[in-house]
Amino acid sequence: MEKNEQLYEGKAKKVFATSDPALVIVDYKDDATAFNGLKKGQIAGKGVINNIMSNHMFQILEQQGVPTHFVEQLSERETVVKKVDIVPLEVIIRNISAGSFAKRYGVEEGIVFDAPTIEFSYKNDDLGDPLINDYHALALKLATAEEIERIKTLAFKVNEVMKQYFDSLNVILVDFKLEFGKIADGTIVLADEISPDTCRLWDKNTKEKLDKDRFRRDMGGVEDAYNEIMRRISGK
Ligand code: TMP
Ligand code: ASP
């Protein structure tokens, strides 16, 4: 697969054109940001881990009937994916209180919910990704009502599959963020990444944080946490 011109550079990945207009190559960086890019740093080896982990998760999800953008891993950091128009909604599923939920509602982290929650943020860096509801997303024509329903159904399905998978690794899936895209025929597919950057993952026994919160909160042991998740996923 030919890697042609760079189409886009985001905070954690670059996207390149290929000879096939329906396919692009994503290239994962070690760059890490938090608080809408206010905090910047590097997490050594993160790009490799996030690439391999995302591809692993996408393949498990495909087997469970969730369509994804995944096509083929090219190298440690590079993967061929379907070219999509990203739906500008960050889809957040929560199983346990943490992060902005705990802060917004003034509750401690670690409350186990009876049922998972879903919320959307409008993916817009200039506005700081504000929380948005279905009606406002429709008003702004970010997606159709049918697309929003499909996204919700898929996001809860992803949660069921991932919760069970992480449980088998002795990891609690606290919450996570998904992004969906549309391929040329309008089909909604899961896109972006699934990694310790985009999930809160706690060790089941010690409740130790094994995700990007260690970077966001200056807790130290960031690389160790990413490596530990990688170790469990690869079954070592
Ligand atoms: P939050 O509690 O800060 O709203 O985060 C919820 C989940 O979404 C958490 O697993 C981290 C993830 N997330 C991202 O992937 N990107 C982001 O920009 C933010 C704010 C959160
Ligand atoms: N990706 C986000 C940013 O840089 C932050 C985060 O993951 O908390 O804004």
PDB file of C-alpha atoms and ligand atoms in Angstrom:
ATOM      1  CA  MET A   1       0.000   0.000   0.000  1.00  0.00           C
ATOM      2  CA  GLU A   2       1.483   3.318  -1.105  1.00  0.00           C
ATOM      3  CA  LYS A   3       1.684   6.079   1.529  1.00  0.00           C
ATOM      4  CA  ASN A   4       1.015   9.345  -0.312  1.00  0.00           C
ATOM      5  CA  GLU A   5       0.595  12.926   0.877  1.00  0.00           C
ATOM      6  CA  GLN A   6      -0.372  13.848   4.429  1.00  0.00           C
ATOM      7  CA  LEU A   7      -4.047  14.820   4.589  1.00  0.00           C
ATOM      8  CA  TYR A   8      -4.315  15.789   8.233  1.00  0.00           C
ATOM      9  CA  GLU A   9      -2.374  15.980  11.474  1.00  0.00           C
ATOM     10  CA  GLY A  10      -4.258  15.647  14.728  1.00  0.00           C
ATOM     11  CA  LYS A  11      -3.054  15.709  18.316  1.00  0.00           C
ATOM     12  CA  ALA A  12      -2.177  11.999  18.428  1.00  0.00           C
ATOM     13  CA  LYS A  13      -2.226  10.800  14.797  1.00  0.00           C
ATOM     14  CA  LYS A  14      -1.400  11.760  11.243  1.00  0.00           C
ATOM     15  CA  VAL A  15      -3.501  10.663   8.277  1.00  0.00           C
ATOM     16  CA  PHE A  16      -2.058   9.992   4.818  1.00  0.00           C
ATOM     17  CA  ALA A  17      -3.657   9.409   1.419  1.00  0.00           C
ATOM     18  CA  THR A  18      -3.112   6.143  -0.433  1.00  0.00           C
ATOM     19  CA  SER A  19      -3.460   5.154  -4.091  1.00  0.00           C
ATOM     20  CA  ASP A  20      -7.023   4.034  -3.235  1.00  0.00           C
ATOM     21  CA  PRO A  21      -9.396   6.988  -2.642  1.00  0.00           C
ATOM     22  CA  ALA A  22     -11.472   4.849  -0.241  1.00  0.00           C
ATOM     23  CA  LEU A  23      -8.503   4.090   2.042  1.00  0.00           C
ATOM     24  CA  VAL A  24      -6.145   6.170   4.185  1.00  0.00           C
ATOM     25  CA  ILE A  25      -3.200   5.344   6.435  1.00  0.00           C
ATOM     26  CA  VAL A  26      -3.191   6.489  10.066  1.00  0.00           C
ATOM     27  CA  ASP A  27       0.181   6.957  11.744  1.00  0.00           C
ATOM     28  CA  TYR A  28       0.110   7.039  15.567  1.00  0.00           C
ATOM     29  CA  LYS A  29       2.389   9.525  17.388  1.00  0.00           C
ATOM     30  CA  ASP A  30       3.774   9.487  20.932  1.00  0.00           C
ATOM     31  CA  ASP A  31       2.432  13.033  21.461  1.00  0.00           C
ATOM     32  CA  ALA A  32      -0.040  13.402  24.299  1.00  0.00           C
ATOM     33  CA  THR A  33      -2.273  16.361  25.094  1.00  0.00           C
ATOM     34  CA  ALA A  34      -4.916  17.063  27.686  1.00  0.00           C
ATOM     35  CA  PHE A  35      -7.434  19.804  28.451  1.00  0.00           C
ATOM     36  CA  ASN A  36      -7.993  20.622  24.774  1.00  0.00           C
ATOM     37  CA  GLY A  37      -4.281  20.788  24.020  1.00  0.00           C
ATOM     38  CA  LEU A  38      -3.386  23.061  26.958  1.00  0.00           C
ATOM     39  CA  LYS A  39      -1.147  20.374  28.472  1.00  0.00           C
ATOM     40  CA  LYS A  40       1.366  18.864  26.078  1.00  0.00           C
ATOM     41  CA  GLY A  41       3.827  16.025  26.398  1.00  0.00           C
ATOM     42  CA  GLN A  42       5.075  12.758  25.060  1.00  0.00           C
ATOM     43  CA  ILE A  43       4.426   9.232  26.236  1.00  0.00           C
ATOM     44  CA  ALA A  44       7.281   7.043  24.963  1.00  0.00           C
ATOM     45  CA  GLY A  45       5.974   4.100  22.967  1.00  0.00           C
ATOM     46  CA  LYS A  46       2.337   5.223  23.159  1.00  0.00           C
ATOM     47  CA  GLY A  47       1.867   5.364  19.392  1.00  0.00           C
ATOM     48  CA  VAL A  48       2.846   1.723  19.003  1.00  0.00           C
ATOM     49  CA  ILE A  49       0.616   0.585  21.877  1.00  0.00           C
ATOM     50  CA  ASN A  50      -2.401   2.633  20.762  1.00  0.00           C
ATOM     51  CA  ASN A  51      -2.075   1.361  17.191  1.00  0.00           C
ATOM     52  CA  ILE A  52      -1.813  -2.307  18.178  1.00  0.00           C
ATOM     53  CA  MET A  53      -4.482  -2.055  20.882  1.00  0.00           C
ATOM     54  CA  SER A  54      -6.959  -0.190  18.659  1.00  0.00           C
ATOM     55  CA  ASN A  55      -6.566  -2.743  15.886  1.00  0.00           C
ATOM     56  CA  HIS A  56      -6.994  -5.596  18.358  1.00  0.00           C
ATOM     57  CA  MET A  57     -10.191  -4.028  19.723  1.00  0.00           C
ATOM     58  CA  PHE A  58     -11.559  -3.254  16.249  1.00  0.00           C
ATOM     59  CA  GLN A  59     -11.074  -6.890  15.205  1.00  0.00           C
ATOM     60  CA  ILE A  60     -12.851  -8.202  18.318  1.00  0.00           C
ATOM     61  CA  LEU A  61     -15.705  -5.751  17.697  1.00  0.00           C
ATOM     62  CA  GLU A  62     -15.997  -6.693  14.006  1.00  0.00           C
ATOM     63  CA  GLN A  63     -16.359 -10.335  15.076  1.00  0.00           C
ATOM     64  CA  GLN A  64     -19.230  -9.234  17.330  1.00  0.00           C
ATOM     65  CA  GLY A  65     -20.990  -7.427  14.483  1.00  0.00           C
ATOM     66  CA  VAL A  66     -19.771  -3.848  15.002  1.00  0.00           C
ATOM     67  CA  PRO A  67     -18.569  -2.361  11.693  1.00  0.00           C
ATOM     68  CA  THR A  68     -15.270  -0.459  12.044  1.00  0.00           C
ATOM     69  CA  HIS A  69     -12.888   1.461   9.804  1.00  0.00           C
ATOM     70  CA  PHE A  70     -10.109  -1.110  10.348  1.00  0.00           C
ATOM     71  CA  VAL A  71      -8.573  -2.676   7.221  1.00  0.00           C
ATOM     72  CA  GLU A  72      -4.981  -3.785   7.826  1.00  0.00           C
ATOM     73  CA  GLN A  73      -2.041  -3.010  10.109  1.00  0.00           C
ATOM     74  CA  LEU A  74       1.033  -1.993   8.110  1.00  0.00           C
ATOM     75  CA  SER A  75       3.649  -1.489  10.800  1.00  0.00           C
ATOM     76  CA  GLU A  76       4.027  -0.824  14.524  1.00  0.00           C
ATOM     77  CA  ARG A  77       2.553   2.657  14.122  1.00  0.00           C
ATOM     78  CA  GLU A  78       0.721   2.552  10.782  1.00  0.00           C
ATOM     79  CA  THR A  79      -2.665   1.100   9.826  1.00  0.00           C
ATOM     80  CA  VAL A  80      -4.779   1.186   6.684  1.00  0.00           C
ATOM     81  CA  VAL A  81      -8.337   2.244   7.476  1.00  0.00           C
ATOM     82  CA  LYS A  82     -11.424   3.097   5.456  1.00  0.00           C
ATOM     83  CA  LYS A  83     -11.644   6.783   4.650  1.00  0.00           C
ATOM     84  CA  VAL A  84     -14.617   8.223   6.544  1.00  0.00           C
ATOM     85  CA  ASP A  85     -16.359  11.519   7.095  1.00  0.00           C
ATOM     86  CA  ILE A  86     -16.138  11.792  10.860  1.00  0.00           C
ATOM     87  CA  VAL A  87     -19.461  12.546  12.555  1.00  0.00           C
ATOM     88  CA  PRO A  88     -18.400  15.507  14.737  1.00  0.00           C
ATOM     89  CA  LEU A  89     -19.677  13.949  17.973  1.00  0.00           C
ATOM     90  CA  GLU A  90     -17.528  12.432  20.696  1.00  0.00           C
ATOM     91  CA  VAL A  91     -19.584   9.595  22.102  1.00  0.00           C
ATOM     92  CA  ILE A  92     -18.871   8.895  25.769  1.00  0.00           C
ATOM     93  CA  ILE A  93     -20.088   5.799  27.568  1.00  0.00           C
ATOM     94  CA  ARG A  94     -19.704   5.480  31.340  1.00  0.00           C
ATOM     95  CA  ASN A  95     -20.089   2.459  33.605  1.00  0.00           C
ATOM     96  CA  ILE A  96     -18.612   4.056  36.738  1.00  0.00           C
ATOM     97  CA  SER A  97     -18.392   7.702  37.873  1.00  0.00           C
ATOM     98  CA  ALA A  98     -15.094   9.423  37.065  1.00  0.00           C
ATOM     99  CA  GLY A  99     -13.584  12.487  35.395  1.00  0.00           C
ATOM    100  CA  SER A 100     -15.931  15.211  34.184  1.00  0.00           C
ATOM    101  CA  PHE A 101     -19.025  13.289  35.367  1.00  0.00           C
ATOM    102  CA  ALA A 102     -17.753  13.206  38.959  1.00  0.00           C
ATOM    103  CA  LYS A 103     -16.762  16.867  38.740  1.00  0.00           C
ATOM    104  CA  ARG A 104     -19.990  18.116  37.098  1.00  0.00           C
ATOM    105  CA  TYR A 105     -22.316  16.378  39.548  1.00  0.00           C
ATOM    106  CA  GLY A 106     -20.123  16.695  42.647  1.00  0.00           C
ATOM    107  CA  VAL A 107     -19.780  12.981  43.332  1.00  0.00           C
ATOM    108  CA  GLU A 108     -16.759  10.834  44.051  1.00  0.00           C
ATOM    109  CA  GLU A 109     -15.148   8.600  41.460  1.00  0.00           C
ATOM    110  CA  GLY A 110     -15.914   4.894  41.565  1.00  0.00           C
ATOM    111  CA  ILE A 111     -19.720   4.802  41.896  1.00  0.00           C
ATOM    112  CA  VAL A 112     -20.890   1.794  39.869  1.00  0.00           C
ATOM    113  CA  PHE A 113     -23.945   2.702  37.769  1.00  0.00           C
ATOM    114  CA  ASP A 114     -26.968   0.389  37.483  1.00  0.00           C
ATOM    115  CA  ALA A 115     -26.913   0.972  33.734  1.00  0.00           C
ATOM    116  CA  PRO A 116     -24.326   2.557  31.421  1.00  0.00           C
ATOM    117  CA  THR A 117     -24.776   6.234  30.472  1.00  0.00           C
ATOM    118  CA  ILE A 118     -24.188   7.911  27.133  1.00  0.00           C
ATOM    119  CA  GLU A 119     -23.420  11.521  26.326  1.00  0.00           C
ATOM    120  CA  PHE A 120     -22.179  13.460  23.321  1.00  0.00           C
ATOM    121  CA  SER A 121     -19.657  16.259  22.983  1.00  0.00           C
ATOM    122  CA  TYR A 122     -19.571  18.457  19.886  1.00  0.00           C
ATOM    123  CA  LYS A 123     -16.147  17.743  18.368  1.00  0.00           C
ATOM    124  CA  ASN A 124     -14.917  21.309  17.934  1.00  0.00           C
ATOM    125  CA  ASP A 125     -11.526  22.307  19.372  1.00  0.00           C
ATOM    126  CA  ASP A 126     -12.237  26.060  19.119  1.00  0.00           C
ATOM    127  CA  LEU A 127     -15.244  25.592  21.395  1.00  0.00           C
ATOM    128  CA  GLY A 128     -13.495  23.066  23.679  1.00  0.00           C
ATOM    129  CA  ASP A 129     -15.730  20.113  22.691  1.00  0.00           C
ATOM    130  CA  PRO A 130     -18.875  21.271  24.553  1.00  0.00           C
ATOM    131  CA  LEU A 131     -21.450  18.808  25.837  1.00  0.00           C
ATOM    132  CA  ILE A 132     -24.358  18.559  23.367  1.00  0.00           C
ATOM    133  CA  ASN A 133     -27.715  16.754  23.308  1.00  0.00           C
ATOM    134  CA  ASP A 134     -29.471  14.964  20.427  1.00  0.00           C
ATOM    135  CA  TYR A 135     -31.748  17.896  19.645  1.00  0.00           C
ATOM    136  CA  HIS A 136     -28.887  20.357  19.376  1.00  0.00           C
ATOM    137  CA  ALA A 137     -26.867  17.890  17.264  1.00  0.00           C
ATOM    138  CA  LEU A 138     -29.881  17.627  14.933  1.00  0.00           C
ATOM    139  CA  ALA A 139     -30.357  21.414  14.874  1.00  0.00           C
ATOM    140  CA  LEU A 140     -26.696  21.830  13.900  1.00  0.00           C
ATOM    141  CA  LYS A 141     -27.124  19.053  11.279  1.00  0.00           C
ATOM    142  CA  LEU A 142     -24.160  17.152  12.744  1.00  0.00           C
ATOM    143  CA  ALA A 143     -26.020  13.885  12.014  1.00  0.00           C
ATOM    144  CA  THR A 144     -29.521  12.689  11.128  1.00  0.00           C
ATOM    145  CA  ALA A 145     -31.908  11.235  13.718  1.00  0.00           C
ATOM    146  CA  GLU A 146     -31.361   7.777  12.200  1.00  0.00           C
ATOM    147  CA  GLU A 147     -27.571   8.183  12.372  1.00  0.00           C
ATOM    148  CA  ILE A 148     -27.754   9.260  16.027  1.00  0.00           C
ATOM    149  CA  GLU A 149     -29.910   6.217  16.882  1.00  0.00           C
ATOM    150  CA  ARG A 150     -27.506   3.908  15.048  1.00  0.00           C
ATOM    151  CA  ILE A 151     -24.519   5.470  16.849  1.00  0.00           C
ATOM    152  CA  LYS A 152     -26.176   4.975  20.253  1.00  0.00           C
ATOM    153  CA  THR A 153     -27.001   1.339  19.500  1.00  0.00           C
ATOM    154  CA  LEU A 154     -23.458   0.632  18.306  1.00  0.00           C
ATOM    155  CA  ALA A 155     -21.852   2.489  21.235  1.00  0.00           C
ATOM    156  CA  PHE A 156     -23.768   0.406  23.825  1.00  0.00           C
ATOM    157  CA  LYS A 157     -22.886  -2.754  21.896  1.00  0.00           C
ATOM    158  CA  VAL A 158     -19.195  -1.725  21.960  1.00  0.00           C
ATOM    159  CA  ASN A 159     -19.525  -1.243  25.728  1.00  0.00           C
ATOM    160  CA  GLU A 160     -20.925  -4.746  26.266  1.00  0.00           C
ATOM    161  CA  VAL A 161     -18.167  -6.363  24.185  1.00  0.00           C
ATOM    162  CA  MET A 162     -15.356  -4.288  25.692  1.00  0.00           C
ATOM    163  CA  LYS A 163     -16.558  -4.607  29.309  1.00  0.00           C
ATOM    164  CA  GLN A 164     -16.490  -8.371  29.040  1.00  0.00           C
ATOM    165  CA  TYR A 165     -13.140  -8.404  27.249  1.00  0.00           C
ATOM    166  CA  PHE A 166     -11.394  -6.144  29.788  1.00  0.00           C
ATOM    167  CA  ASP A 167     -12.914  -8.089  32.665  1.00  0.00           C
ATOM    168  CA  SER A 168     -11.118 -11.166  31.307  1.00  0.00           C
ATOM    169  CA  LEU A 169      -7.855  -9.155  31.612  1.00  0.00           C
ATOM    170  CA  ASN A 170      -8.639  -8.205  35.219  1.00  0.00           C
ATOM    171  CA  VAL A 171      -9.350  -4.646  34.097  1.00  0.00           C
ATOM    172  CA  ILE A 172     -12.440  -2.527  34.855  1.00  0.00           C
ATOM    173  CA  LEU A 173     -13.737  -0.507  31.897  1.00  0.00           C
ATOM    174  CA  VAL A 174     -14.778   2.698  33.699  1.00  0.00           C
ATOM    175  CA  ASP A 175     -15.626   4.887  30.696  1.00  0.00           C
ATOM    176  CA  PHE A 176     -14.477   5.609  27.157  1.00  0.00           C
ATOM    177  CA  LYS A 177     -14.888   7.875  24.152  1.00  0.00           C
ATOM    178  CA  LEU A 178     -15.774   6.702  20.644  1.00  0.00           C
ATOM    179  CA  GLU A 179     -15.935   8.434  17.291  1.00  0.00           C
ATOM    180  CA  PHE A 180     -17.956   7.244  14.331  1.00  0.00           C
ATOM    181  CA  GLY A 181     -17.612   8.003  10.638  1.00  0.00           C
ATOM    182  CA  LYS A 182     -19.527   7.541   7.419  1.00  0.00           C
ATOM    183  CA  ILE A 183     -18.056   5.660   4.484  1.00  0.00           C
ATOM    184  CA  ALA A 184     -18.978   6.622   0.901  1.00  0.00           C
ATOM    185  CA  ASP A 185     -22.268   4.648   0.856  1.00  0.00           C
ATOM    186  CA  GLY A 186     -23.404   6.317   4.103  1.00  0.00           C
ATOM    187  CA  THR A 187     -22.763   3.326   6.390  1.00  0.00           C
ATOM    188  CA  ILE A 188     -21.831   4.346   9.937  1.00  0.00           C
ATOM    189  CA  VAL A 189     -18.625   2.667  11.138  1.00  0.00           C
ATOM    190  CA  LEU A 190     -16.619   2.917  14.347  1.00  0.00           C
ATOM    191  CA  ALA A 191     -13.490   5.017  13.656  1.00  0.00           C
ATOM    192  CA  ASP A 192     -10.657   6.843  15.461  1.00  0.00           C
ATOM    193  CA  GLU A 193      -9.001   4.719  18.178  1.00  0.00           C
ATOM    194  CA  ILE A 194      -9.654   2.654  21.295  1.00  0.00           C
ATOM    195  CA  SER A 195      -6.683   2.994  23.618  1.00  0.00           C
ATOM    196  CA  PRO A 196      -5.586   4.081  27.101  1.00  0.00           C
ATOM    197  CA  ASP A 197      -5.841   7.638  25.667  1.00  0.00           C
ATOM    198  CA  THR A 198      -9.578   7.226  25.137  1.00  0.00           C
ATOM    199  CA  CYS A 199     -10.620   4.786  27.892  1.00  0.00           C
ATOM    200  CA  ARG A 200     -10.432   4.809  31.680  1.00  0.00           C
ATOM    201  CA  LEU A 201      -9.064   1.410  32.687  1.00  0.00           C
ATOM    202  CA  TRP A 202      -8.614   0.419  36.333  1.00  0.00           C
ATOM    203  CA  ASP A 203      -6.947  -2.710  37.662  1.00  0.00           C
ATOM    204  CA  LYS A 204      -9.745  -4.901  39.048  1.00  0.00           C
ATOM    205  CA  ASN A 205      -7.955  -5.760  42.296  1.00  0.00           C
ATOM    206  CA  THR A 206      -6.024  -2.604  43.192  1.00  0.00           C
ATOM    207  CA  LYS A 207      -8.183  -0.024  41.278  1.00  0.00           C
ATOM    208  CA  GLU A 208      -4.872   1.399  40.028  1.00  0.00           C
ATOM    209  CA  LYS A 209      -5.313   3.675  36.988  1.00  0.00           C
ATOM    210  CA  LEU A 210      -3.881   2.141  33.810  1.00  0.00           C
ATOM    211  CA  ASP A 211      -4.706   4.960  31.385  1.00  0.00           C
ATOM    212  CA  LYS A 212      -4.087   8.558  30.337  1.00  0.00           C
ATOM    213  CA  ASP A 213      -5.406   9.958  33.629  1.00  0.00           C
ATOM    214  CA  ARG A 214      -1.857   9.302  34.914  1.00  0.00           C
ATOM    215  CA  PHE A 215      -0.669  11.900  32.355  1.00  0.00           C
ATOM    216  CA  ARG A 216      -3.634  14.276  32.789  1.00  0.00           C
ATOM    217  CA  ARG A 217      -3.173  14.299  36.585  1.00  0.00           C
ATOM    218  CA  ASP A 218       0.663  14.164  36.721  1.00  0.00           C
ATOM    219  CA  MET A 219       0.548  10.890  38.629  1.00  0.00           C
ATOM    220  CA  GLY A 220       3.743   9.406  37.182  1.00  0.00           C
ATOM    221  CA  GLY A 221       4.083   5.861  35.920  1.00  0.00           C
ATOM    222  CA  VAL A 222       2.432   6.788  32.624  1.00  0.00           C
ATOM    223  CA  GLU A 223       4.541   4.554  30.356  1.00  0.00           C
ATOM    224  CA  ASP A 224       4.324   1.691  32.869  1.00  0.00           C
ATOM    225  CA  ALA A 225       0.524   1.894  32.769  1.00  0.00           C
ATOM    226  CA  TYR A 226       0.374   1.768  28.957  1.00  0.00           C
ATOM    227  CA  ASN A 227       2.877  -1.106  28.941  1.00  0.00           C
ATOM    228  CA  GLU A 228       0.840  -3.019  31.521  1.00  0.00           C
ATOM    229  CA  ILE A 229      -2.331  -2.755  29.406  1.00  0.00           C
ATOM    230  CA  MET A 230      -0.334  -3.870  26.350  1.00  0.00           C
ATOM    231  CA  ARG A 231       1.090  -6.815  28.307  1.00  0.00           C
ATOM    232  CA  ARG A 232      -2.361  -8.007  29.371  1.00  0.00           C
ATOM    233  CA  ILE A 233      -3.831  -7.598  25.878  1.00  0.00           C
ATOM    234  CA  SER A 234      -1.025  -9.572  24.283  1.00  0.00           C
ATOM    235  CA  GLY A 235      -1.558 -12.319  26.888  1.00  0.00           C
ATOM    236  CA  LYS A 236       1.967 -12.251  28.288  1.00  0.00           C
TER     237      LYS A 236
HETATM  238  P1  TMP B   1     -14.264  12.858  30.841  1.00  0.00           P
HETATM  239  O1  TMP B   1     -14.647  12.210  32.151  1.00  0.00           O
HETATM  240  O2  TMP B   1     -13.105  13.788  30.945  1.00  0.00           O
HETATM  241  O3  TMP B   1     -15.452  13.492  30.171  1.00  0.00           O
HETATM  242  O4  TMP B   1     -13.783  11.670  29.859  1.00  0.00           O
HETATM  243  C1  TMP B   1     -14.603  10.594  29.565  1.00  0.00           C
HETATM  244  C2  TMP B   1     -13.838   9.578  28.734  1.00  0.00           C
HETATM  245  O5  TMP B   1     -13.530  10.095  27.460  1.00  0.00           O
HETATM  246  C3  TMP B   1     -12.500   9.154  29.335  1.00  0.00           C
HETATM  247  O6  TMP B   1     -12.352   7.744  29.165  1.00  0.00           O
HETATM  248  C4  TMP B   1     -11.468   9.872  28.540  1.00  0.00           C
HETATM  249  C5  TMP B   1     -12.128  10.078  27.205  1.00  0.00           C
HETATM  250  N1  TMP B   1     -11.779  11.340  26.574  1.00  0.00           N
HETATM  251  C6  TMP B   1     -11.165  11.342  25.335  1.00  0.00           C
HETATM  252  O7  TMP B   1     -10.904  10.286  24.752  1.00  0.00           O
HETATM  253  N2  TMP B   1     -10.871  12.539  24.756  1.00  0.00           N
HETATM  254  C7  TMP B   1     -11.152  13.719  25.338  1.00  0.00           C
HETATM  255  O8  TMP B   1     -10.857  14.770  24.768  1.00  0.00           O
HETATM  256  C8  TMP B   1     -11.795  13.715  26.624  1.00  0.00           C
HETATM  257  C9  TMP B   1     -12.130  14.988  27.326  1.00  0.00           C
HETATM  258  C10 TMP B   1     -12.085  12.501  27.201  1.00  0.00           C
HETATM  259  N1  ASP B   2      -7.481  14.723  23.708  1.00  0.00           N
HETATM  260  C1  ASP B   2      -7.772  15.762  24.626  1.00  0.00           C
HETATM  261  C2  ASP B   2      -7.064  17.073  24.367  1.00  0.00           C
HETATM  262  O1  ASP B   2      -5.920  17.263  24.143  1.00  0.00           O
HETATM  263  C3  ASP B   2      -7.645  15.567  26.045  1.00  0.00           C
HETATM  264  C4  ASP B   2      -7.910  14.366  26.832  1.00  0.00           C
HETATM  265  O2  ASP B   2      -7.806  13.242  26.368  1.00  0.00           O
HETATM  266  O3  ASP B   2      -8.172  14.582  28.020  1.00  0.00           O
HETATM  267  O4  ASP B   2      -7.711  18.016  24.513  1.00  0.00           O
END
